[in-house]
Short mmCIF file of C-alpha atoms in Angstrom, two decimals:
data_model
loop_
_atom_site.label_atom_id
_atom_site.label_comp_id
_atom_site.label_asym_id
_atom_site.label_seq_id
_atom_site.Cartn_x
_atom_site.Cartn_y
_atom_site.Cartn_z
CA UNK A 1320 101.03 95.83 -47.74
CA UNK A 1321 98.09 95.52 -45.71
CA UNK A 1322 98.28 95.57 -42.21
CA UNK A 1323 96.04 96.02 -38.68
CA UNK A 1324 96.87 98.06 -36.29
CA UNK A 1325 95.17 97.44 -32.74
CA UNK A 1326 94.89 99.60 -29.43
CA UNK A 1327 97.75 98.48 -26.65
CA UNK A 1328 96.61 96.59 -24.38
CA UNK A 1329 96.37 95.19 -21.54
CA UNK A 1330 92.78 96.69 -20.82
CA UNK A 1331 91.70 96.08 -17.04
CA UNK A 1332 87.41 96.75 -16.51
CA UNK A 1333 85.35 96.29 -13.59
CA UNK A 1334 82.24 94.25 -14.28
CA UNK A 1335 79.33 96.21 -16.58
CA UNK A 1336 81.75 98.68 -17.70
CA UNK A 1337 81.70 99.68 -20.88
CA UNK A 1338 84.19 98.32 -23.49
CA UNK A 1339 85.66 99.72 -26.64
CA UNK A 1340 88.68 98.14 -28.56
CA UNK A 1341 89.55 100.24 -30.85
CA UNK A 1342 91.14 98.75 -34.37
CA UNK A 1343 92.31 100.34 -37.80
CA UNK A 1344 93.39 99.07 -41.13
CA UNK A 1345 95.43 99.47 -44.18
CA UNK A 1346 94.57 97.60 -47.38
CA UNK A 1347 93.81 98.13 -50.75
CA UNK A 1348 90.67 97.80 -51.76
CA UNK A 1349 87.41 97.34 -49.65
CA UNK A 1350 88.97 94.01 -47.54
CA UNK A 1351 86.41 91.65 -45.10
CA UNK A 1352 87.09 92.46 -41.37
CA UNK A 1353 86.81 90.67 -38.26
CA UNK A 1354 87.27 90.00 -34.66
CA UNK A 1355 88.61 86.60 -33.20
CA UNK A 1356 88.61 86.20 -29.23
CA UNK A 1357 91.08 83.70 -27.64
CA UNK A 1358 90.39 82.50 -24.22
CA UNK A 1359 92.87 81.39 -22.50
CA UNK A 1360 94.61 77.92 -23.10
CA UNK A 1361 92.39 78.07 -25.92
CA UNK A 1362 92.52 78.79 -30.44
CA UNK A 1363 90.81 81.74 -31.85
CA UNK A 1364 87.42 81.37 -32.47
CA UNK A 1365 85.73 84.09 -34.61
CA UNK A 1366 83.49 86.58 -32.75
CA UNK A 1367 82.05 88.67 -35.44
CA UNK A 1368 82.31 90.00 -38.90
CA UNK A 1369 81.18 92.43 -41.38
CA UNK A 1370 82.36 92.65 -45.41
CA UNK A 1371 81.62 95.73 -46.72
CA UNK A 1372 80.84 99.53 -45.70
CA UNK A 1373 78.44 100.08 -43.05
CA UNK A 1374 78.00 96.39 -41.65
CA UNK A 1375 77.83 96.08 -38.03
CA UNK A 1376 78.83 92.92 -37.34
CA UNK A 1377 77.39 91.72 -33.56
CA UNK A 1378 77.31 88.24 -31.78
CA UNK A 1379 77.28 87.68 -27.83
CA UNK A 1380 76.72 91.42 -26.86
CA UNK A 1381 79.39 92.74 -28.98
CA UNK A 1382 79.55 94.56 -32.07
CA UNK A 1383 81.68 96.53 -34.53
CA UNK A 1384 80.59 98.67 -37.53
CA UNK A 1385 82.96 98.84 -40.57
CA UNK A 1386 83.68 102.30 -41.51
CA UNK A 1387 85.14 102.67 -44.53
CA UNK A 1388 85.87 105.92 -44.17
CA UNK A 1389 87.74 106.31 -41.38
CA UNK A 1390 89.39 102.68 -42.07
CA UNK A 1391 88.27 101.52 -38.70
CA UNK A 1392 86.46 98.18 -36.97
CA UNK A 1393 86.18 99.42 -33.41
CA UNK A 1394 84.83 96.51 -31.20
CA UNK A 1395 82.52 97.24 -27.94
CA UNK A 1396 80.14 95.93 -25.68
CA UNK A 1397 77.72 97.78 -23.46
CA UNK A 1398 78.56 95.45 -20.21
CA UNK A 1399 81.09 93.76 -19.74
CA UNK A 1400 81.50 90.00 -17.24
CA UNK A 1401 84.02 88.41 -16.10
CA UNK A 1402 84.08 85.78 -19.17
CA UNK A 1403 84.77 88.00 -21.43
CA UNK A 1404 88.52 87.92 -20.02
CA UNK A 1405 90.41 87.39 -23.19
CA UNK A 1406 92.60 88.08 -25.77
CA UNK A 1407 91.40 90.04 -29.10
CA UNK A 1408 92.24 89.72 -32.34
CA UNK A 1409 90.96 92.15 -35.32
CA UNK A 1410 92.17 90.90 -38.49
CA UNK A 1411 91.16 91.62 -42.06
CA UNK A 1412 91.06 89.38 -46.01
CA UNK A 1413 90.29 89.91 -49.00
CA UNK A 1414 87.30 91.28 -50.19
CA UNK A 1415 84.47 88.68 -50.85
CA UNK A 1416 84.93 86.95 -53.73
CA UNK A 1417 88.46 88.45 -54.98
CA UNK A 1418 90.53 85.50 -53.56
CA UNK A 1419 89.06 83.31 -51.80
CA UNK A 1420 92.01 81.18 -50.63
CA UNK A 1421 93.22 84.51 -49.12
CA UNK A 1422 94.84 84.72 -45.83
CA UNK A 1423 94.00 86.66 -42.79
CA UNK A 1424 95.96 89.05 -41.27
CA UNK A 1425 95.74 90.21 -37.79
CA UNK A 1426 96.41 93.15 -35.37
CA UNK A 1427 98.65 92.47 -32.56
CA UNK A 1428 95.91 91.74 -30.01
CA UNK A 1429 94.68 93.29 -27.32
CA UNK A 1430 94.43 91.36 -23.94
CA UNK A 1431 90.74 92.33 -21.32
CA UNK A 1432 90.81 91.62 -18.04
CA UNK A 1433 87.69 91.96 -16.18
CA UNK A 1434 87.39 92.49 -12.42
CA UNK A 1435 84.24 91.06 -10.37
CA UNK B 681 79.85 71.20 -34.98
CA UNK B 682 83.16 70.18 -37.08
CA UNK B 683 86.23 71.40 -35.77
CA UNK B 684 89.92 71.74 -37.06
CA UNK B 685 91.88 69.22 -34.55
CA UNK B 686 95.99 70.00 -33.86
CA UNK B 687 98.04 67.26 -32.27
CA UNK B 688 100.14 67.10 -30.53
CA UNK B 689 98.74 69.74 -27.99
CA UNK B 690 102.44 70.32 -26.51
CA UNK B 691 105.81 69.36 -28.15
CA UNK B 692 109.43 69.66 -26.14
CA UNK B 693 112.22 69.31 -28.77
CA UNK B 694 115.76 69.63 -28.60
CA UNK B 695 117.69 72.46 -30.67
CA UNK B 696 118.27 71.20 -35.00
CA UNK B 697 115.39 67.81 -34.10
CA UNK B 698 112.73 67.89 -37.17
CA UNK B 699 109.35 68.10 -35.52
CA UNK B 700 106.24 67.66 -37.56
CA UNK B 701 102.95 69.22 -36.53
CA UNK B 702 99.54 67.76 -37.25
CA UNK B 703 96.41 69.25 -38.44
CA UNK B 704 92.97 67.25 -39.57
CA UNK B 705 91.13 70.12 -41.12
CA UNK B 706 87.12 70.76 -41.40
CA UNK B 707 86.63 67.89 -43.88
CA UNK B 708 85.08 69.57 -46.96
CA UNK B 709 87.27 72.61 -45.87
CA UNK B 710 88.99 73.45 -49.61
CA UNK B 711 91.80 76.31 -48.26
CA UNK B 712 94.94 75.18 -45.67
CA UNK B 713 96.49 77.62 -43.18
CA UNK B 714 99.59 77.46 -40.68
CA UNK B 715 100.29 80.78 -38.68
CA UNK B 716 102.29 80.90 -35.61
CA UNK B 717 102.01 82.81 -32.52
CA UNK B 718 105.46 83.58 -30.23
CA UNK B 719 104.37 84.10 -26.64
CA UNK B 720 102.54 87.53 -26.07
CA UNK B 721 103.33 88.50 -29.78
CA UNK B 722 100.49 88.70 -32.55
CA UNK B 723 99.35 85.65 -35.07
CA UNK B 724 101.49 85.75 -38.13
CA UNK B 725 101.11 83.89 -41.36
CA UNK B 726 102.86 81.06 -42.17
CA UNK B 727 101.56 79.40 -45.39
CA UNK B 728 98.48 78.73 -47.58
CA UNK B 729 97.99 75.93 -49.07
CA UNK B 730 95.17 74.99 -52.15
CA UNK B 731 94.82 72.25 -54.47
CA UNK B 732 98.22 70.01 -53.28
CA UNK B 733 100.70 73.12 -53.64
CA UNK B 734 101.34 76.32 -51.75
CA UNK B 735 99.43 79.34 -52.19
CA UNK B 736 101.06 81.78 -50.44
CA UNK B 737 104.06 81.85 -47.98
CA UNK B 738 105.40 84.44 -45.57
CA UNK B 739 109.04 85.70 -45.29
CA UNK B 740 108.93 83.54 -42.03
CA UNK B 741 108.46 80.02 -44.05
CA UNK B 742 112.22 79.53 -45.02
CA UNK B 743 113.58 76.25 -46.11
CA UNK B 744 113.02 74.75 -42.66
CA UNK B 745 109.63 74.74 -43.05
CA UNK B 746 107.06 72.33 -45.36
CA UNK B 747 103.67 71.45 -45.68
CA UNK B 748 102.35 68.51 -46.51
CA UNK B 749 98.59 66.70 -47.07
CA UNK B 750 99.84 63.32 -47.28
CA UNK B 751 96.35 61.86 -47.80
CA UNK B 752 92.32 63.39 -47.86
CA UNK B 753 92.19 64.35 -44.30
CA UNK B 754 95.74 65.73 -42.34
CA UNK B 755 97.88 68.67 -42.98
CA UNK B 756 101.04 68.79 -41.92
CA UNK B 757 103.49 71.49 -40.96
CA UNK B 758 107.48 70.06 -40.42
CA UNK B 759 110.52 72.02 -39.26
CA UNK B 760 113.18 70.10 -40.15
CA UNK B 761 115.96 71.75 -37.89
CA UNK B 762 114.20 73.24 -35.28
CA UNK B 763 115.55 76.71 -33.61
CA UNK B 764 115.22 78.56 -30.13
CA UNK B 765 112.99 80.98 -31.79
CA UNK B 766 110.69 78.15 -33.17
CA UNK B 767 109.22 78.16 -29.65
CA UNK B 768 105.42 79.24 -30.54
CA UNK B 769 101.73 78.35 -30.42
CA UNK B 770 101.75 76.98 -33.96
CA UNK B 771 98.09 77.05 -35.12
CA UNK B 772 96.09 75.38 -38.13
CA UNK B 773 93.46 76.67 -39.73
CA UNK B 774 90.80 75.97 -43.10
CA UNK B 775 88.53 77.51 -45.03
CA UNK B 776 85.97 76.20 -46.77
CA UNK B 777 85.88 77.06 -50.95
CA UNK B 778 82.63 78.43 -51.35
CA UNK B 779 82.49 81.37 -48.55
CA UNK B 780 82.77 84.47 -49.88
CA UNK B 781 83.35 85.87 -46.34
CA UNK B 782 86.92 84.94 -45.78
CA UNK B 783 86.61 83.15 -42.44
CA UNK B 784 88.83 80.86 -41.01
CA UNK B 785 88.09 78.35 -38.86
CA UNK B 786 90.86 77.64 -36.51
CA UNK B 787 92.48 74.70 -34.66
CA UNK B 788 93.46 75.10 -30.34
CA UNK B 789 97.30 75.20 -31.42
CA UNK B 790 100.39 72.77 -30.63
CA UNK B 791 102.65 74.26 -28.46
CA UNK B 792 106.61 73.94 -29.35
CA UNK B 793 109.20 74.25 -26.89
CA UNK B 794 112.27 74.43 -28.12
CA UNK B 795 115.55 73.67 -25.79
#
């Protein structure tokens, strides 16, 4: 079945470092994929997005480019703060369109911890 | 901005008690969605839920578990003999019908403790 397989974290920056999450998938088909972020003590809100080959989703300084070919939705960020402490979640659906009461599934998470 | 609101925020239960877990979706939200999260672990799928029936279930929503959307505006998730490893962040989530992107727009959670 499909699946999402996320870097281990936890993942400890200082401040303005540069950040790269890395994320791959397994599905059939050409699925929707995106990144949630969950503060903490808080739900998962949706960062970003893309649905087909070649988007780059972005939103707040980060992005992530769907590449089809190599099955991966790598998240970064050119500098990093302190807020950006969270947990994140890469998850994938259905295609557009195909099913649209489809569920998400997600990667195990990958916690960021940001030093001052 | 319309929001998916959980309540209760944090439940304590006592081993084989029925807890029931309430969700008040995005109001012309269309799609249903209950997925858990044990501590530290990743967000798994619960259930789906369309049109007054289930969509899809998981291998995790056993006989314990039901859904219910007693009237136009809650969603509710019961366990009906509640276990140890029912102890989770249990979130809701909805969707509206005529996205073609697939997002989900999700509630903060109800914690369950389970003793």
């Amino acid at each position: 079945g499909d699946s999402v397989t996320q870097m281990e974290g936890p993942v400890t920056l200082s401040e303005e470092a540069f950040l790269t999450i890395n994320c791959t998938y397994t599905a059939t088909g050409y699925p929707s994929l995106f990144w949630y972020v969950q503060y903490p003590g808080e739900g998962l809100q949706l960062l970003l997005k893309a649905t087909k080959a070649d988007d780059k989703g972005s939103n707040k300084g980060f992005e992530a480019t769907y590449r089809k070919e190599t099955t991966s939705f790598h998240l970064e960020k050119g500098s990093v703060q302190v807020s950006d402490s969270a947990v994140y979640f890469c998850a994938l659906s259905d295609p557009p369109g195909y099913n649209q009461g489809g569920k998400l599934i997600f990667g195990q998470g990958t916690e960021l911890s940001v030093k001052p | 901005e319309p929001e998916v609101t959980q309540t209760p925020s944090h439940q304590v239960t006592q081993m084989g008690q029925e807890v029931i877990l309430r969700c008040v979706p995005i109001s012309n939200h269309l799609y249903f969605y209950w997925y858990r999260q044990i501590l530290g672990q990743k967000v798994e799928f619960l259930v789906s839920f369309y049109n007054n029936e289930i969509s899809e279930k998981s291998e995790i929503f056993d006989d314990q578990f039901s859904v219910e959307r007693p009237d136009g505006s809650n969603f509710t998730l019961k366990i009906r003999s509640t276990k140890l490893e029912d102890s989770a962040m249990y979130f809701c989530a909805s969707k509206a019908g005529d996205t073609g992107t697939g997002e989900l727009f999700f509630g903060e959670g109800s914690r369950l403790t389970v003793l």
